[in-house]
Amino acid sequence: EEDQNKINTQVAYTGDNYHLSATYSRQKGWNSWSYFATSDATSQASTLTVNSDSFALRGWWRPEETGTATPSISVGFDTMSFSGRTDISEASGYFVGLNWADTFQPSDKIGIAVGQPIKATEAVTGATLSEVDPFLWEVYYSFRPNDSIEVTPAVFGGTDVYTDSKDDIFGAVLTTTFKF
């Protein structure tokens, strides 16, 4: 009763070009979702009296052949129920990602992803939710100028990411991997 703990149980099935999974998590006094959640969802989550029950659904599908207009797709949805909190009782988040392989040249990849971090969706009686409606996105292109180097430029951004409408982000990154 005096510790923090988390229990996960997952059921999954993977085929040659697809995957489906469902995960159940039970957490007591441990906030393992704070790095991908709004301030409403994280505010009281680290106290020993707060418990959460969570479900995560994931899936991906990849076409038989690359180099086509048909992308591979990844989707996910998370939902959480809380007990012991005085502010919120429910939270959820989602993501969708599309990836095209071998589009312009062998071994290249184009990716687009959108999603919403865990956000409060239901307040307890007498409490008020913030009006934050977060949205995140990313676009990248990965290519190999030769067999030893992979270059991946990407841009990313988001609106109302954490607390309010002033929490917008935008950035760019260039990753270069050398293998010898």
Coordinates of N, CA, C and O in Angstrom, one line a residue:
E1 N 0.8 -1.2 0.0 CA 0.0 0.0 0.0 C 0.8 1.3 0.0 O 0.3 2.3 -0.3
E2 N 2.1 1.2 0.4 CA 2.9 2.4 0.5 C 3.9 2.6 -0.6 O 4.9 3.3 -0.5
D3 N 3.8 1.9 -1.7 CA 4.7 2.0 -2.8 C 4.1 2.4 -4.1 O 2.8 2.6 -4.2
Q4 N 4.9 2.7 -5.1 CA 4.4 3.0 -6.4 C 4.6 1.8 -7.3 O 5.7 1.1 -7.2
N5 N 3.6 1.4 -8.1 CA 3.8 0.3 -8.9 C 3.0 0.4 -10.2 O 2.1 1.2 -10.3
K6 N 3.4 -0.5 -11.2 CA 2.7 -0.6 -12.4 C 2.7 -2.0 -12.9 O 3.7 -2.7 -12.8
I7 N 1.6 -2.4 -13.4 CA 1.4 -3.8 -14.0 C 0.9 -3.6 -15.4 O 0.0 -2.9 -15.7
N8 N 1.6 -4.3 -16.4 CA 1.1 -4.3 -17.8 C 0.8 -5.7 -18.2 O 1.5 -6.7 -17.8
T9 N -0.2 -5.9 -19.0 CA -0.6 -7.1 -19.6 C -0.9 -6.8 -21.1 O -1.7 -5.9 -21.4
Q10 N -0.3 -7.6 -22.0 CA -0.5 -7.3 -23.4 C -0.8 -8.6 -24.1 O -0.3 -9.7 -23.9
V11 N -1.8 -8.5 -25.1 CA -2.1 -9.5 -26.0 C -1.8 -9.0 -27.4 O -2.2 -7.9 -27.7
A12 N -1.1 -9.7 -28.2 CA -0.7 -9.2 -29.6 C -0.7 -10.4 -30.6 O -0.5 -11.6 -30.2
Y13 N -0.9 -10.0 -31.8 CA -0.8 -11.0 -32.9 C -0.1 -10.3 -34.1 O -0.5 -9.1 -34.4
T14 N 0.9 -10.9 -34.6 CA 1.7 -10.3 -35.7 C 1.7 -11.3 -36.9 O 2.0 -12.5 -36.7
G15 N 1.3 -10.8 -38.0 CA 1.4 -11.6 -39.3 C 2.6 -11.1 -40.1 O 3.4 -10.2 -39.6
D16 N 2.7 -11.5 -41.3 CA 3.9 -11.1 -42.1 C 3.8 -9.6 -42.4 O 4.9 -9.0 -42.5
N17 N 2.7 -9.0 -42.6 CA 2.6 -7.6 -42.9 C 1.6 -6.8 -42.1 O 1.1 -5.8 -42.5
Y18 N 1.3 -7.3 -40.9 CA 0.4 -6.6 -40.0 C 0.6 -7.0 -38.5 O 1.3 -8.0 -38.3
H19 N 0.1 -6.2 -37.7 CA 0.3 -6.4 -36.2 C -0.9 -5.8 -35.5 O -1.3 -4.7 -35.9
L20 N -1.5 -6.4 -34.5 CA -2.5 -5.9 -33.7 C -2.2 -6.2 -32.2 O -1.7 -7.3 -31.9
S21 N -2.4 -5.2 -31.3 CA -2.1 -5.5 -29.9 C -3.1 -4.7 -29.0 O -3.6 -3.6 -29.4
A22 N -3.3 -5.2 -27.8 CA -4.1 -4.5 -26.8 C -3.3 -4.7 -25.5 O -2.9 -5.8 -25.2
T23 N -3.2 -3.6 -24.8 CA -2.4 -3.6 -23.5 C -3.3 -3.0 -22.4 O -4.0 -2.0 -22.6
Y24 N -3.3 -3.6 -21.3 CA -3.9 -3.1 -20.1 C -2.8 -2.8 -19.1 O -1.9 -3.6 -18.9
S25 N -2.9 -1.6 -18.5 CA -2.0 -1.2 -17.5 C -2.7 -0.7 -16.2 O -3.8 0.0 -16.3
R26 N -2.2 -1.1 -15.1 CA -2.8 -0.7 -13.8 C -1.6 0.0 -13.1 O -0.6 -0.6 -12.8
Q27 N -1.8 1.3 -12.7 CA -0.7 2.1 -12.1 C -1.2 2.6 -10.7 O -2.4 3.1 -10.6
K28 N -0.3 2.6 -9.7 CA -0.7 3.1 -8.4 C 0.4 4.1 -8.0 O 1.6 3.8 -7.9
G29 N 0.0 5.4 -8.0 CA 0.9 6.4 -7.5 C 2.1 6.6 -8.4 O 3.1 7.2 -8.0
W30 N 2.0 6.2 -9.7 CA 3.2 6.3 -10.6 C 2.7 7.0 -11.9 O 1.8 6.5 -12.5
N31 N 3.3 8.0 -12.3 CA 2.9 8.8 -13.5 C 3.9 8.5 -14.6 O 4.9 9.2 -14.8
S32 N 3.7 7.4 -15.3 CA 4.6 7.0 -16.4 C 4.2 7.7 -17.7 O 4.9 7.4 -18.7
W33 N 3.2 8.5 -17.8 CA 2.7 9.1 -19.0 C 3.0 10.6 -19.1 O 2.7 11.2 -20.1
S34 N 3.6 11.2 -18.1 CA 3.8 12.6 -18.0 C 4.5 13.2 -19.2 O 4.3 14.3 -19.6
Y35 N 5.5 12.5 -19.8 CA 6.2 13.1 -20.9 C 5.5 13.1 -22.2 O 5.9 13.7 -23.2
F36 N 4.3 12.6 -22.3 CA 3.4 12.7 -23.5 C 2.0 13.0 -23.1 O 1.0 12.4 -23.6
A37 N 1.8 14.0 -22.2 CA 0.5 14.3 -21.7 C 0.4 15.8 -21.4 O 1.4 16.5 -21.2
T38 N -0.9 16.3 -21.4 CA -1.1 17.7 -21.1 C -1.0 17.9 -19.6 O -1.0 16.9 -18.8
S39 N -1.0 19.2 -19.1 CA -0.9 19.4 -17.7 C -2.1 18.9 -16.9 O -1.9 18.5 -15.8
D40 N -3.3 19.0 -17.5 CA -4.5 18.4 -16.8 C -4.3 16.9 -16.4 O -4.6 16.5 -15.4
A41 N -3.7 16.2 -17.4 CA -3.6 14.8 -17.2 C -2.5 14.4 -16.2 O -2.5 13.3 -15.6
T42 N -1.5 15.3 -16.0 CA -0.4 15.0 -15.1 C -0.4 15.6 -13.8 O 0.3 15.2 -12.9
S43 N -1.3 16.5 -13.5 CA -1.3 17.4 -12.3 C -1.3 16.6 -11.0 O -0.5 16.8 -10.2
Q44 N -2.2 15.7 -10.8 CA -2.3 15.0 -9.5 C -1.8 13.5 -9.6 O -1.9 12.7 -8.7
A45 N -1.2 13.2 -10.7 CA -1.0 11.8 -11.0 C 0.2 11.1 -10.2 O 0.3 9.9 -10.2
S46 N 1.0 11.8 -9.6 CA 2.2 11.2 -8.9 C 1.9 11.0 -7.4 O 2.9 10.6 -6.7
T47 N 0.7 11.2 -6.9 CA 0.5 10.9 -5.5 C 0.1 9.4 -5.3 O -0.4 8.8 -6.2
L48 N 0.5 8.9 -4.1 CA 0.2 7.5 -3.9 C -1.3 7.1 -3.8 O -1.6 6.0 -4.0
T49 N -2.1 8.1 -3.7 CA -3.6 7.8 -3.6 C -4.2 7.7 -5.0 O -5.4 7.4 -5.1
V50 N -3.5 8.1 -6.1 CA -4.0 8.1 -7.4 C -3.8 6.7 -8.1 O -2.6 6.3 -8.1
N51 N -4.8 6.1 -8.6 CA -4.7 4.9 -9.4 C -5.2 5.1 -10.8 O -6.1 6.0 -11.0
S52 N -4.7 4.4 -11.7 CA -5.2 4.5 -13.1 C -5.3 3.2 -13.7 O -4.5 2.3 -13.5
D53 N -6.3 3.0 -14.5 CA -6.5 1.8 -15.4 C -6.5 2.3 -16.8 O -7.2 3.2 -17.2
S54 N -5.6 1.7 -17.6 CA -5.4 2.2 -19.0 C -5.5 1.1 -20.0 O -5.1 -0.1 -19.7
F55 N -6.0 1.4 -21.2 CA -6.0 0.5 -22.3 C -5.3 1.2 -23.5 O -5.6 2.3 -23.7
A56 N -4.5 0.4 -24.1 CA -3.8 0.9 -25.3 C -4.0 -0.1 -26.5 O -3.8 -1.3 -26.3
L57 N -4.5 0.4 -27.6 CA -4.8 -0.4 -28.8 C -3.8 0.1 -29.8 O -3.7 1.3 -30.1
R58 N -3.1 -0.8 -30.5 CA -2.1 -0.5 -31.5 C -2.3 -1.4 -32.7 O -2.7 -2.6 -32.5
G59 N -1.9 -0.9 -33.9 CA -2.0 -1.8 -35.1 C -1.1 -1.1 -36.1 O -0.9 0.1 -36.2
W60 N -0.6 -2.0 -37.0 CA 0.1 -1.5 -38.2 C -0.1 -2.5 -39.3 O -0.4 -3.7 -39.1
W61 N 0.0 -1.9 -40.5 CA -0.2 -2.7 -41.7 C 0.8 -2.2 -42.7 O 1.0 -1.0 -42.9
R62 N 1.4 -3.2 -43.4 CA 2.4 -2.8 -44.5 C 2.0 -3.5 -45.8 O 1.7 -4.7 -45.8
P63 N 2.0 -2.8 -46.9 CA 1.6 -3.4 -48.2 C 2.6 -4.4 -48.6 O 3.8 -4.4 -48.1
E64 N 2.2 -5.4 -49.4 CA 3.1 -6.5 -49.9 C 4.3 -5.9 -50.6 O 5.4 -6.5 -50.5
E65 N 4.1 -4.9 -51.4 CA 5.2 -4.3 -52.2 C 5.4 -2.9 -51.9 O 4.5 -2.1 -51.6
T66 N 6.7 -2.5 -51.8 CA 7.1 -1.1 -51.6 C 7.2 -0.4 -52.9 O 7.1 -1.0 -54.0
G67 N 7.4 0.9 -52.9 CA 7.5 1.7 -54.1 C 6.2 2.1 -54.7 O 6.2 2.4 -55.9
T68 N 5.1 1.9 -54.0 CA 3.8 2.2 -54.6 C 3.2 3.4 -53.9 O 3.8 3.9 -52.9
A69 N 2.1 3.9 -54.3 CA 1.4 5.0 -53.7 C 0.7 4.6 -52.4 O 0.3 5.4 -51.6
T70 N 0.6 3.3 -52.1 CA 0.0 2.8 -50.9 C 1.0 2.8 -49.8 O 2.0 2.1 -49.8
P71 N 0.7 3.5 -48.7 CA 1.6 3.6 -47.6 C 1.4 2.5 -46.6 O 0.3 1.8 -46.5
S72 N 2.4 2.2 -45.7 CA 2.1 1.4 -44.5 C 1.5 2.4 -43.6 O 1.6 3.6 -43.7
I73 N 0.7 1.8 -42.6 CA 0.0 2.7 -41.7 C 0.1 2.1 -40.3 O 0.1 0.9 -40.1
S74 N 0.3 3.0 -39.3 CA 0.3 2.7 -37.9 C -0.7 3.5 -37.2 O -0.8 4.7 -37.4
V75 N -1.5 2.9 -36.3 CA -2.5 3.7 -35.6 C -2.4 3.2 -34.1 O -2.0 2.1 -33.8
G76 N -2.9 4.1 -33.2 CA -2.9 3.8 -31.8 C -3.9 4.7 -31.1 O -4.2 5.8 -31.5
F77 N -4.5 4.1 -30.0 CA -5.4 4.9 -29.2 C -5.2 4.4 -27.8 O -5.1 3.2 -27.5
D78 N -5.1 5.4 -26.9 CA -5.0 5.2 -25.4 C -6.1 5.8 -24.7 O -6.6 6.9 -25.0
T79 N -6.6 5.1 -23.7 CA -7.7 5.6 -22.8 C -7.3 5.3 -21.4 O -6.8 4.2 -21.1
M80 N -7.6 6.2 -20.5 CA -7.2 6.1 -19.0 C -8.4 6.4 -18.2 O -9.1 7.4 -18.5
S81 N -8.6 5.7 -17.1 CA -9.6 6.0 -16.1 C -8.8 6.2 -14.7 O -8.0 5.4 -14.4
F82 N -9.2 7.2 -14.0 CA -8.5 7.5 -12.7 C -9.4 7.3 -11.5 O -10.6 7.6 -11.6
S83 N -8.8 6.9 -10.4 CA -9.5 7.0 -9.1 C -8.5 7.7 -8.1 O -7.3 7.6 -8.3
G84 N -9.1 8.4 -7.2 CA -8.3 9.1 -6.2 C -7.9 10.5 -6.6 O -7.1 11.1 -5.9
R85 N -8.4 11.0 -7.7 CA -8.1 12.3 -8.2 C -9.3 13.2 -7.9 O -10.4 12.8 -8.0
T86 N -9.0 14.5 -7.7 CA -10.1 15.5 -7.4 C -10.3 16.4 -8.6 O -11.1 17.3 -8.6
D87 N -9.6 16.1 -9.7 CA -9.7 17.0 -10.9 C -10.3 16.3 -12.1 O -11.3 16.7 -12.7
I88 N -9.7 15.2 -12.6 CA -10.2 14.5 -13.8 C -10.4 13.0 -13.5 O -9.8 12.4 -12.6
S89 N -11.3 12.4 -14.3 CA -11.6 11.0 -14.1 C -11.2 10.2 -15.4 O -11.1 9.0 -15.3
E90 N -11.1 10.8 -16.5 CA -10.8 10.2 -17.8 C -9.8 11.0 -18.6 O -9.8 12.2 -18.6
A91 N -9.0 10.3 -19.4 CA -8.1 10.9 -20.4 C -7.9 10.0 -21.6 O -8.1 8.8 -21.5
S92 N -7.4 10.6 -22.7 CA -7.2 9.7 -23.9 C -6.2 10.4 -24.8 O -6.0 11.6 -24.7
G93 N -5.7 9.7 -25.8 CA -4.8 10.2 -26.8 C -4.8 9.3 -28.0 O -5.3 8.1 -27.9
Y94 N -4.2 9.7 -29.1 CA -4.2 8.9 -30.3 C -3.0 9.3 -31.2 O -2.4 10.3 -31.0
F95 N -2.7 8.4 -32.2 CA -1.7 8.7 -33.2 C -2.1 8.0 -34.5 O -2.7 6.9 -34.5
V96 N -1.7 8.5 -35.6 CA -1.8 7.9 -36.9 C -0.5 8.2 -37.7 O -0.1 9.4 -37.7
G97 N 0.2 7.2 -38.3 CA 1.4 7.4 -39.0 C 1.3 6.7 -40.4 O 0.8 5.6 -40.5
L98 N 1.8 7.4 -41.4 CA 1.9 6.8 -42.8 C 3.3 6.8 -43.2 O 4.1 7.8 -42.9
N99 N 3.7 5.8 -43.9 CA 5.1 5.6 -44.3 C 5.2 5.0 -45.7 O 4.6 4.0 -45.9
W100 N 5.9 5.7 -46.6 CA 6.1 5.2 -47.9 C 7.5 4.8 -48.1 O 8.4 5.6 -47.8
A101 N 7.8 3.6 -48.5 CA 9.2 3.1 -48.7 C 9.5 2.9 -50.1 O 8.6 2.6 -50.9
D102 N 10.8 3.2 -50.5 CA 11.3 3.0 -51.9 C 10.5 3.8 -52.9 O 10.2 3.4 -54.0
T103 N 10.1 5.1 -52.5 CA 9.3 5.9 -53.4 C 10.1 6.5 -54.5 O 9.7 6.4 -55.7
F104 N 11.2 7.1 -54.3 CA 12.0 7.8 -55.3 C 13.2 6.9 -55.7 O 13.7 7.0 -56.8
Q105 N 13.8 6.2 -54.7 CA 15.0 5.4 -54.9 C 14.9 4.3 -53.8 O 14.2 4.4 -52.8
P106 N 15.6 3.2 -54.1 CA 15.6 2.1 -53.1 C 16.1 2.6 -51.8 O 17.0 3.4 -51.7
S107 N 15.5 2.1 -50.7 CA 15.9 2.4 -49.3 C 15.5 3.8 -48.8 O 15.9 4.1 -47.7
D108 N 14.7 4.5 -49.6 CA 14.3 5.8 -49.0 C 12.9 5.6 -48.3 O 12.3 4.6 -48.5
K109 N 12.6 6.6 -47.5 CA 11.3 6.5 -46.7 C 10.8 7.9 -46.6 O 11.5 8.8 -46.3
I110 N 9.5 8.0 -46.7 CA 8.8 9.3 -46.5 C 7.8 9.0 -45.4 O 7.1 8.0 -45.4
G111 N 7.7 9.8 -44.4 CA 6.8 9.6 -43.3 C 6.0 10.8 -42.8 O 6.6 11.9 -42.9
I112 N 4.8 10.6 -42.5 CA 3.9 11.6 -41.9 C 3.2 11.1 -40.7 O 2.7 9.9 -40.8
A113 N 3.2 11.8 -39.6 CA 2.5 11.3 -38.4 C 1.7 12.5 -37.8 O 2.2 13.6 -37.8
V114 N 0.6 12.2 -37.2 CA -0.2 13.2 -36.5 C -0.8 12.5 -35.2 O -0.8 11.3 -35.2
G115 N -1.1 13.3 -34.3 CA -1.6 12.7 -33.0 C -1.9 13.7 -32.0 O -1.8 14.9 -32.2
Q116 N -2.4 13.2 -30.9 CA -2.8 14.0 -29.7 C -2.2 13.3 -28.5 O -2.4 12.1 -28.2
P117 N -1.4 14.0 -27.7 CA -0.9 13.4 -26.4 C -2.1 13.2 -25.5 O -3.2 13.6 -25.7
I118 N -1.8 12.4 -24.4 CA -2.9 12.1 -23.4 C -3.4 13.4 -22.9 O -2.7 14.3 -22.4
K119 N -4.7 13.6 -23.0 CA -5.4 14.8 -22.5 C -6.6 14.5 -21.7 O -7.2 13.4 -22.0
A120 N -6.9 15.3 -20.8 CA -8.1 15.0 -19.9 C -9.3 15.2 -20.8 O -9.5 16.1 -21.6
T121 N -10.3 14.2 -20.6 CA -11.5 14.2 -21.4 C -12.7 14.3 -20.5 O -13.8 14.6 -21.0
E122 N -12.6 14.0 -19.2 CA -13.8 14.1 -18.3 C -13.3 14.5 -16.9 O -12.4 14.0 -16.4
A123 N -14.0 15.5 -16.4 CA -13.7 16.1 -15.1 C -14.5 15.4 -14.0 O -15.6 14.9 -14.3
V124 N -14.0 15.3 -12.8 CA -14.9 14.9 -11.7 C -15.9 15.9 -11.4 O -15.7 17.1 -11.8
T125 N -16.9 15.6 -10.7 CA -18.0 16.6 -10.3 C -17.4 17.8 -9.6 O -16.6 17.6 -8.6
G126 N -17.7 18.9 -10.1 CA -17.2 20.2 -9.5 C -15.9 20.7 -10.0 O -15.5 21.8 -9.7
A127 N -15.2 19.9 -10.8 CA -13.9 20.3 -11.4 C -14.1 20.8 -12.8 O -15.1 20.5 -13.5
T128 N -13.2 21.5 -13.4 CA -13.3 22.1 -14.7 C -12.0 21.7 -15.5 O -10.9 21.7 -15.0
L129 N -12.3 21.2 -16.8 CA -11.2 20.9 -17.6 C -10.6 22.1 -18.3 O -11.4 23.1 -18.5
S130 N -9.3 22.1 -18.6 CA -8.8 23.3 -19.4 C -9.4 23.1 -20.8 O -9.9 22.1 -21.2
E131 N -9.2 24.2 -21.6 CA -9.7 24.1 -23.0 C -8.7 23.7 -23.9 O -8.8 24.0 -25.1
V132 N -7.6 23.2 -23.5 CA -6.5 22.7 -24.3 C -6.9 21.6 -25.2 O -7.6 20.7 -24.8
D133 N -6.6 21.7 -26.5 CA -6.9 20.6 -27.5 C -5.7 20.4 -28.3 O -5.5 20.9 -29.4
P134 N -4.7 19.6 -27.7 CA -3.4 19.5 -28.3 C -3.4 18.7 -29.6 O -4.2 17.8 -29.9
F135 N -2.4 19.1 -30.5 CA -2.3 18.4 -31.8 C -0.8 18.4 -32.1 O -0.1 19.4 -32.0
L136 N -0.3 17.2 -32.5 CA 1.2 17.1 -32.9 C 1.3 16.6 -34.3 O 0.4 15.8 -34.7
W137 N 2.4 16.9 -35.0 CA 2.6 16.4 -36.3 C 4.1 16.3 -36.6 O 4.9 17.0 -36.0
E138 N 4.4 15.5 -37.6 CA 5.8 15.3 -38.0 C 5.8 14.9 -39.5 O 5.0 14.1 -39.9
V139 N 6.8 15.3 -40.2 CA 7.1 14.9 -41.6 C 8.6 14.7 -41.8 O 9.4 15.5 -41.3
Y140 N 8.9 13.6 -42.4 CA 10.4 13.3 -42.6 C 10.6 12.6 -44.0 O 9.7 12.0 -44.6
Y141 N 11.8 12.7 -44.4 CA 12.3 12.0 -45.6 C 13.7 11.4 -45.3 O 14.6 12.1 -44.8
S142 N 13.8 10.1 -45.4 CA 15.1 9.4 -45.2 C 15.6 8.8 -46.5 O 14.9 8.2 -47.2
F143 N 16.9 9.1 -46.7 CA 17.5 8.5 -47.9 C 18.9 8.1 -47.7 O 19.5 8.6 -46.7
R144 N 19.5 7.3 -48.6 CA 20.9 6.9 -48.5 C 21.7 7.4 -49.7 O 21.5 6.8 -50.8
P145 N 22.6 8.3 -49.5 CA 23.4 8.8 -50.6 C 24.4 7.7 -51.0 O 24.8 7.7 -52.2
N146 N 24.7 6.8 -50.1 CA 25.6 5.6 -50.4 C 25.3 4.5 -49.4 O 24.4 4.7 -48.5
D147 N 26.0 3.4 -49.5 CA 25.7 2.3 -48.6 C 26.0 2.5 -47.1 O 25.6 1.8 -46.2
S148 N 26.9 3.5 -46.9 CA 27.4 3.8 -45.5 C 26.7 5.0 -44.8 O 26.9 5.2 -43.6
I149 N 25.9 5.7 -45.5 CA 25.3 6.9 -44.9 C 23.8 7.0 -45.1 O 23.3 6.7 -46.2
E150 N 23.1 7.3 -44.0 CA 21.6 7.6 -44.1 C 21.4 9.0 -43.6 O 21.8 9.3 -42.5
V151 N 20.6 9.8 -44.4 CA 20.3 11.1 -44.0 C 18.8 11.3 -43.8 O 18.0 10.8 -44.7
T152 N 18.4 11.9 -42.7 CA 16.9 12.0 -42.4 C 16.7 13.5 -42.0 O 16.8 13.8 -40.8
P153 N 16.2 14.3 -42.9 CA 15.7 15.6 -42.4 C 14.2 15.5 -42.0 O 13.5 14.7 -42.6
A154 N 13.8 16.2 -41.0 CA 12.5 16.2 -40.5 C 12.0 17.5 -40.0 O 12.9 18.3 -39.5
V155 N 10.7 17.8 -40.1 CA 10.1 19.0 -39.4 C 9.0 18.4 -38.5 O 8.4 17.4 -38.9
F156 N 8.7 19.2 -37.4 CA 7.7 18.7 -36.5 C 7.1 19.9 -35.9 O 7.7 21.0 -35.9
G157 N 5.9 19.8 -35.3 CA 5.3 20.9 -34.6 C 4.1 20.4 -33.8 O 3.7 19.2 -33.8
G158 N 3.5 21.4 -33.2 CA 2.3 21.1 -32.4 C 1.6 22.3 -31.9 O 2.3 23.4 -31.8
T159 N 0.4 22.2 -31.6 CA -0.4 23.4 -31.0 C -1.0 23.0 -29.7 O -1.4 21.8 -29.5
D160 N -1.1 23.9 -28.8 CA -1.6 23.7 -27.5 C -1.1 22.5 -26.8 O -1.8 21.7 -26.2
V161 N 0.2 22.3 -26.9 CA 0.8 21.0 -26.5 C 0.7 20.6 -25.0 O 0.5 19.5 -24.7
Y162 N 0.8 21.6 -24.1 CA 0.9 21.2 -22.7 C -0.2 21.9 -21.9 O -1.1 21.2 -21.3
T163 N -0.3 23.2 -21.8 CA -1.2 23.8 -20.9 C -2.2 24.7 -21.6 O -3.4 24.7 -21.2
D164 N -1.8 25.6 -22.5 CA -2.7 26.5 -23.1 C -2.3 26.8 -24.6 O -1.4 26.2 -25.1
S165 N -3.0 27.8 -25.2 CA -2.7 28.1 -26.6 C -1.4 28.7 -26.8 O -1.0 28.9 -28.0
K166 N -0.6 29.0 -25.8 CA 0.7 29.6 -26.0 C 1.8 28.5 -26.1 O 2.9 28.7 -26.3
D167 N 1.3 27.3 -25.9 CA 2.3 26.1 -25.9 C 2.4 25.5 -27.3 O 2.1 24.3 -27.4
D168 N 2.7 26.3 -28.3 CA 2.9 25.8 -29.6 C 4.4 25.5 -29.8 O 5.2 26.2 -29.3
I169 N 4.7 24.5 -30.6 CA 6.1 24.2 -30.9 C 6.3 24.0 -32.4 O 5.3 23.7 -33.1
F170 N 7.5 24.2 -32.8 CA 7.9 24.0 -34.2 C 9.4 23.7 -34.2 O 10.1 24.3 -33.5
G171 N 9.8 22.7 -35.0 CA 11.3 22.5 -35.0 C 11.6 21.7 -36.3 O 10.8 21.2 -37.0
A172 N 12.9 21.6 -36.4 CA 13.5 20.8 -37.5 C 14.7 20.1 -37.0 O 15.4 20.6 -36.1
V173 N 15.0 18.9 -37.6 CA 16.1 18.2 -37.2 C 16.7 17.5 -38.4 O 16.0 17.2 -39.4
L174 N 18.0 17.3 -38.4 CA 18.7 16.6 -39.5 C 19.5 15.5 -38.8 O 20.5 15.8 -38.0
T175 N 19.2 14.3 -39.0 CA 20.0 13.1 -38.5 C 20.8 12.5 -39.6 O 20.2 12.2 -40.7
T176 N 22.0 12.2 -39.3 CA 22.9 11.6 -40.3 C 23.5 10.4 -39.6 O 24.1 10.5 -38.5
T177 N 23.4 9.2 -40.2 CA 23.9 8.0 -39.6 C 25.0 7.4 -40.5 O 24.8 7.3 -41.7
F178 N 26.2 7.2 -39.9 CA 27.3 6.6 -40.6 C 27.5 5.2 -40.2 O 27.6 5.0 -39.0
K179 N 27.6 4.3 -41.1 CA 27.9 2.9 -40.8 C 29.1 2.4 -41.6 O 29.1 2.5 -42.8
F180 N 30.2 2.0 -40.9 CA 31.4 1.5 -41.6 C 31.7 0.1 -41.2 O 31.4 -0.4 -40.2

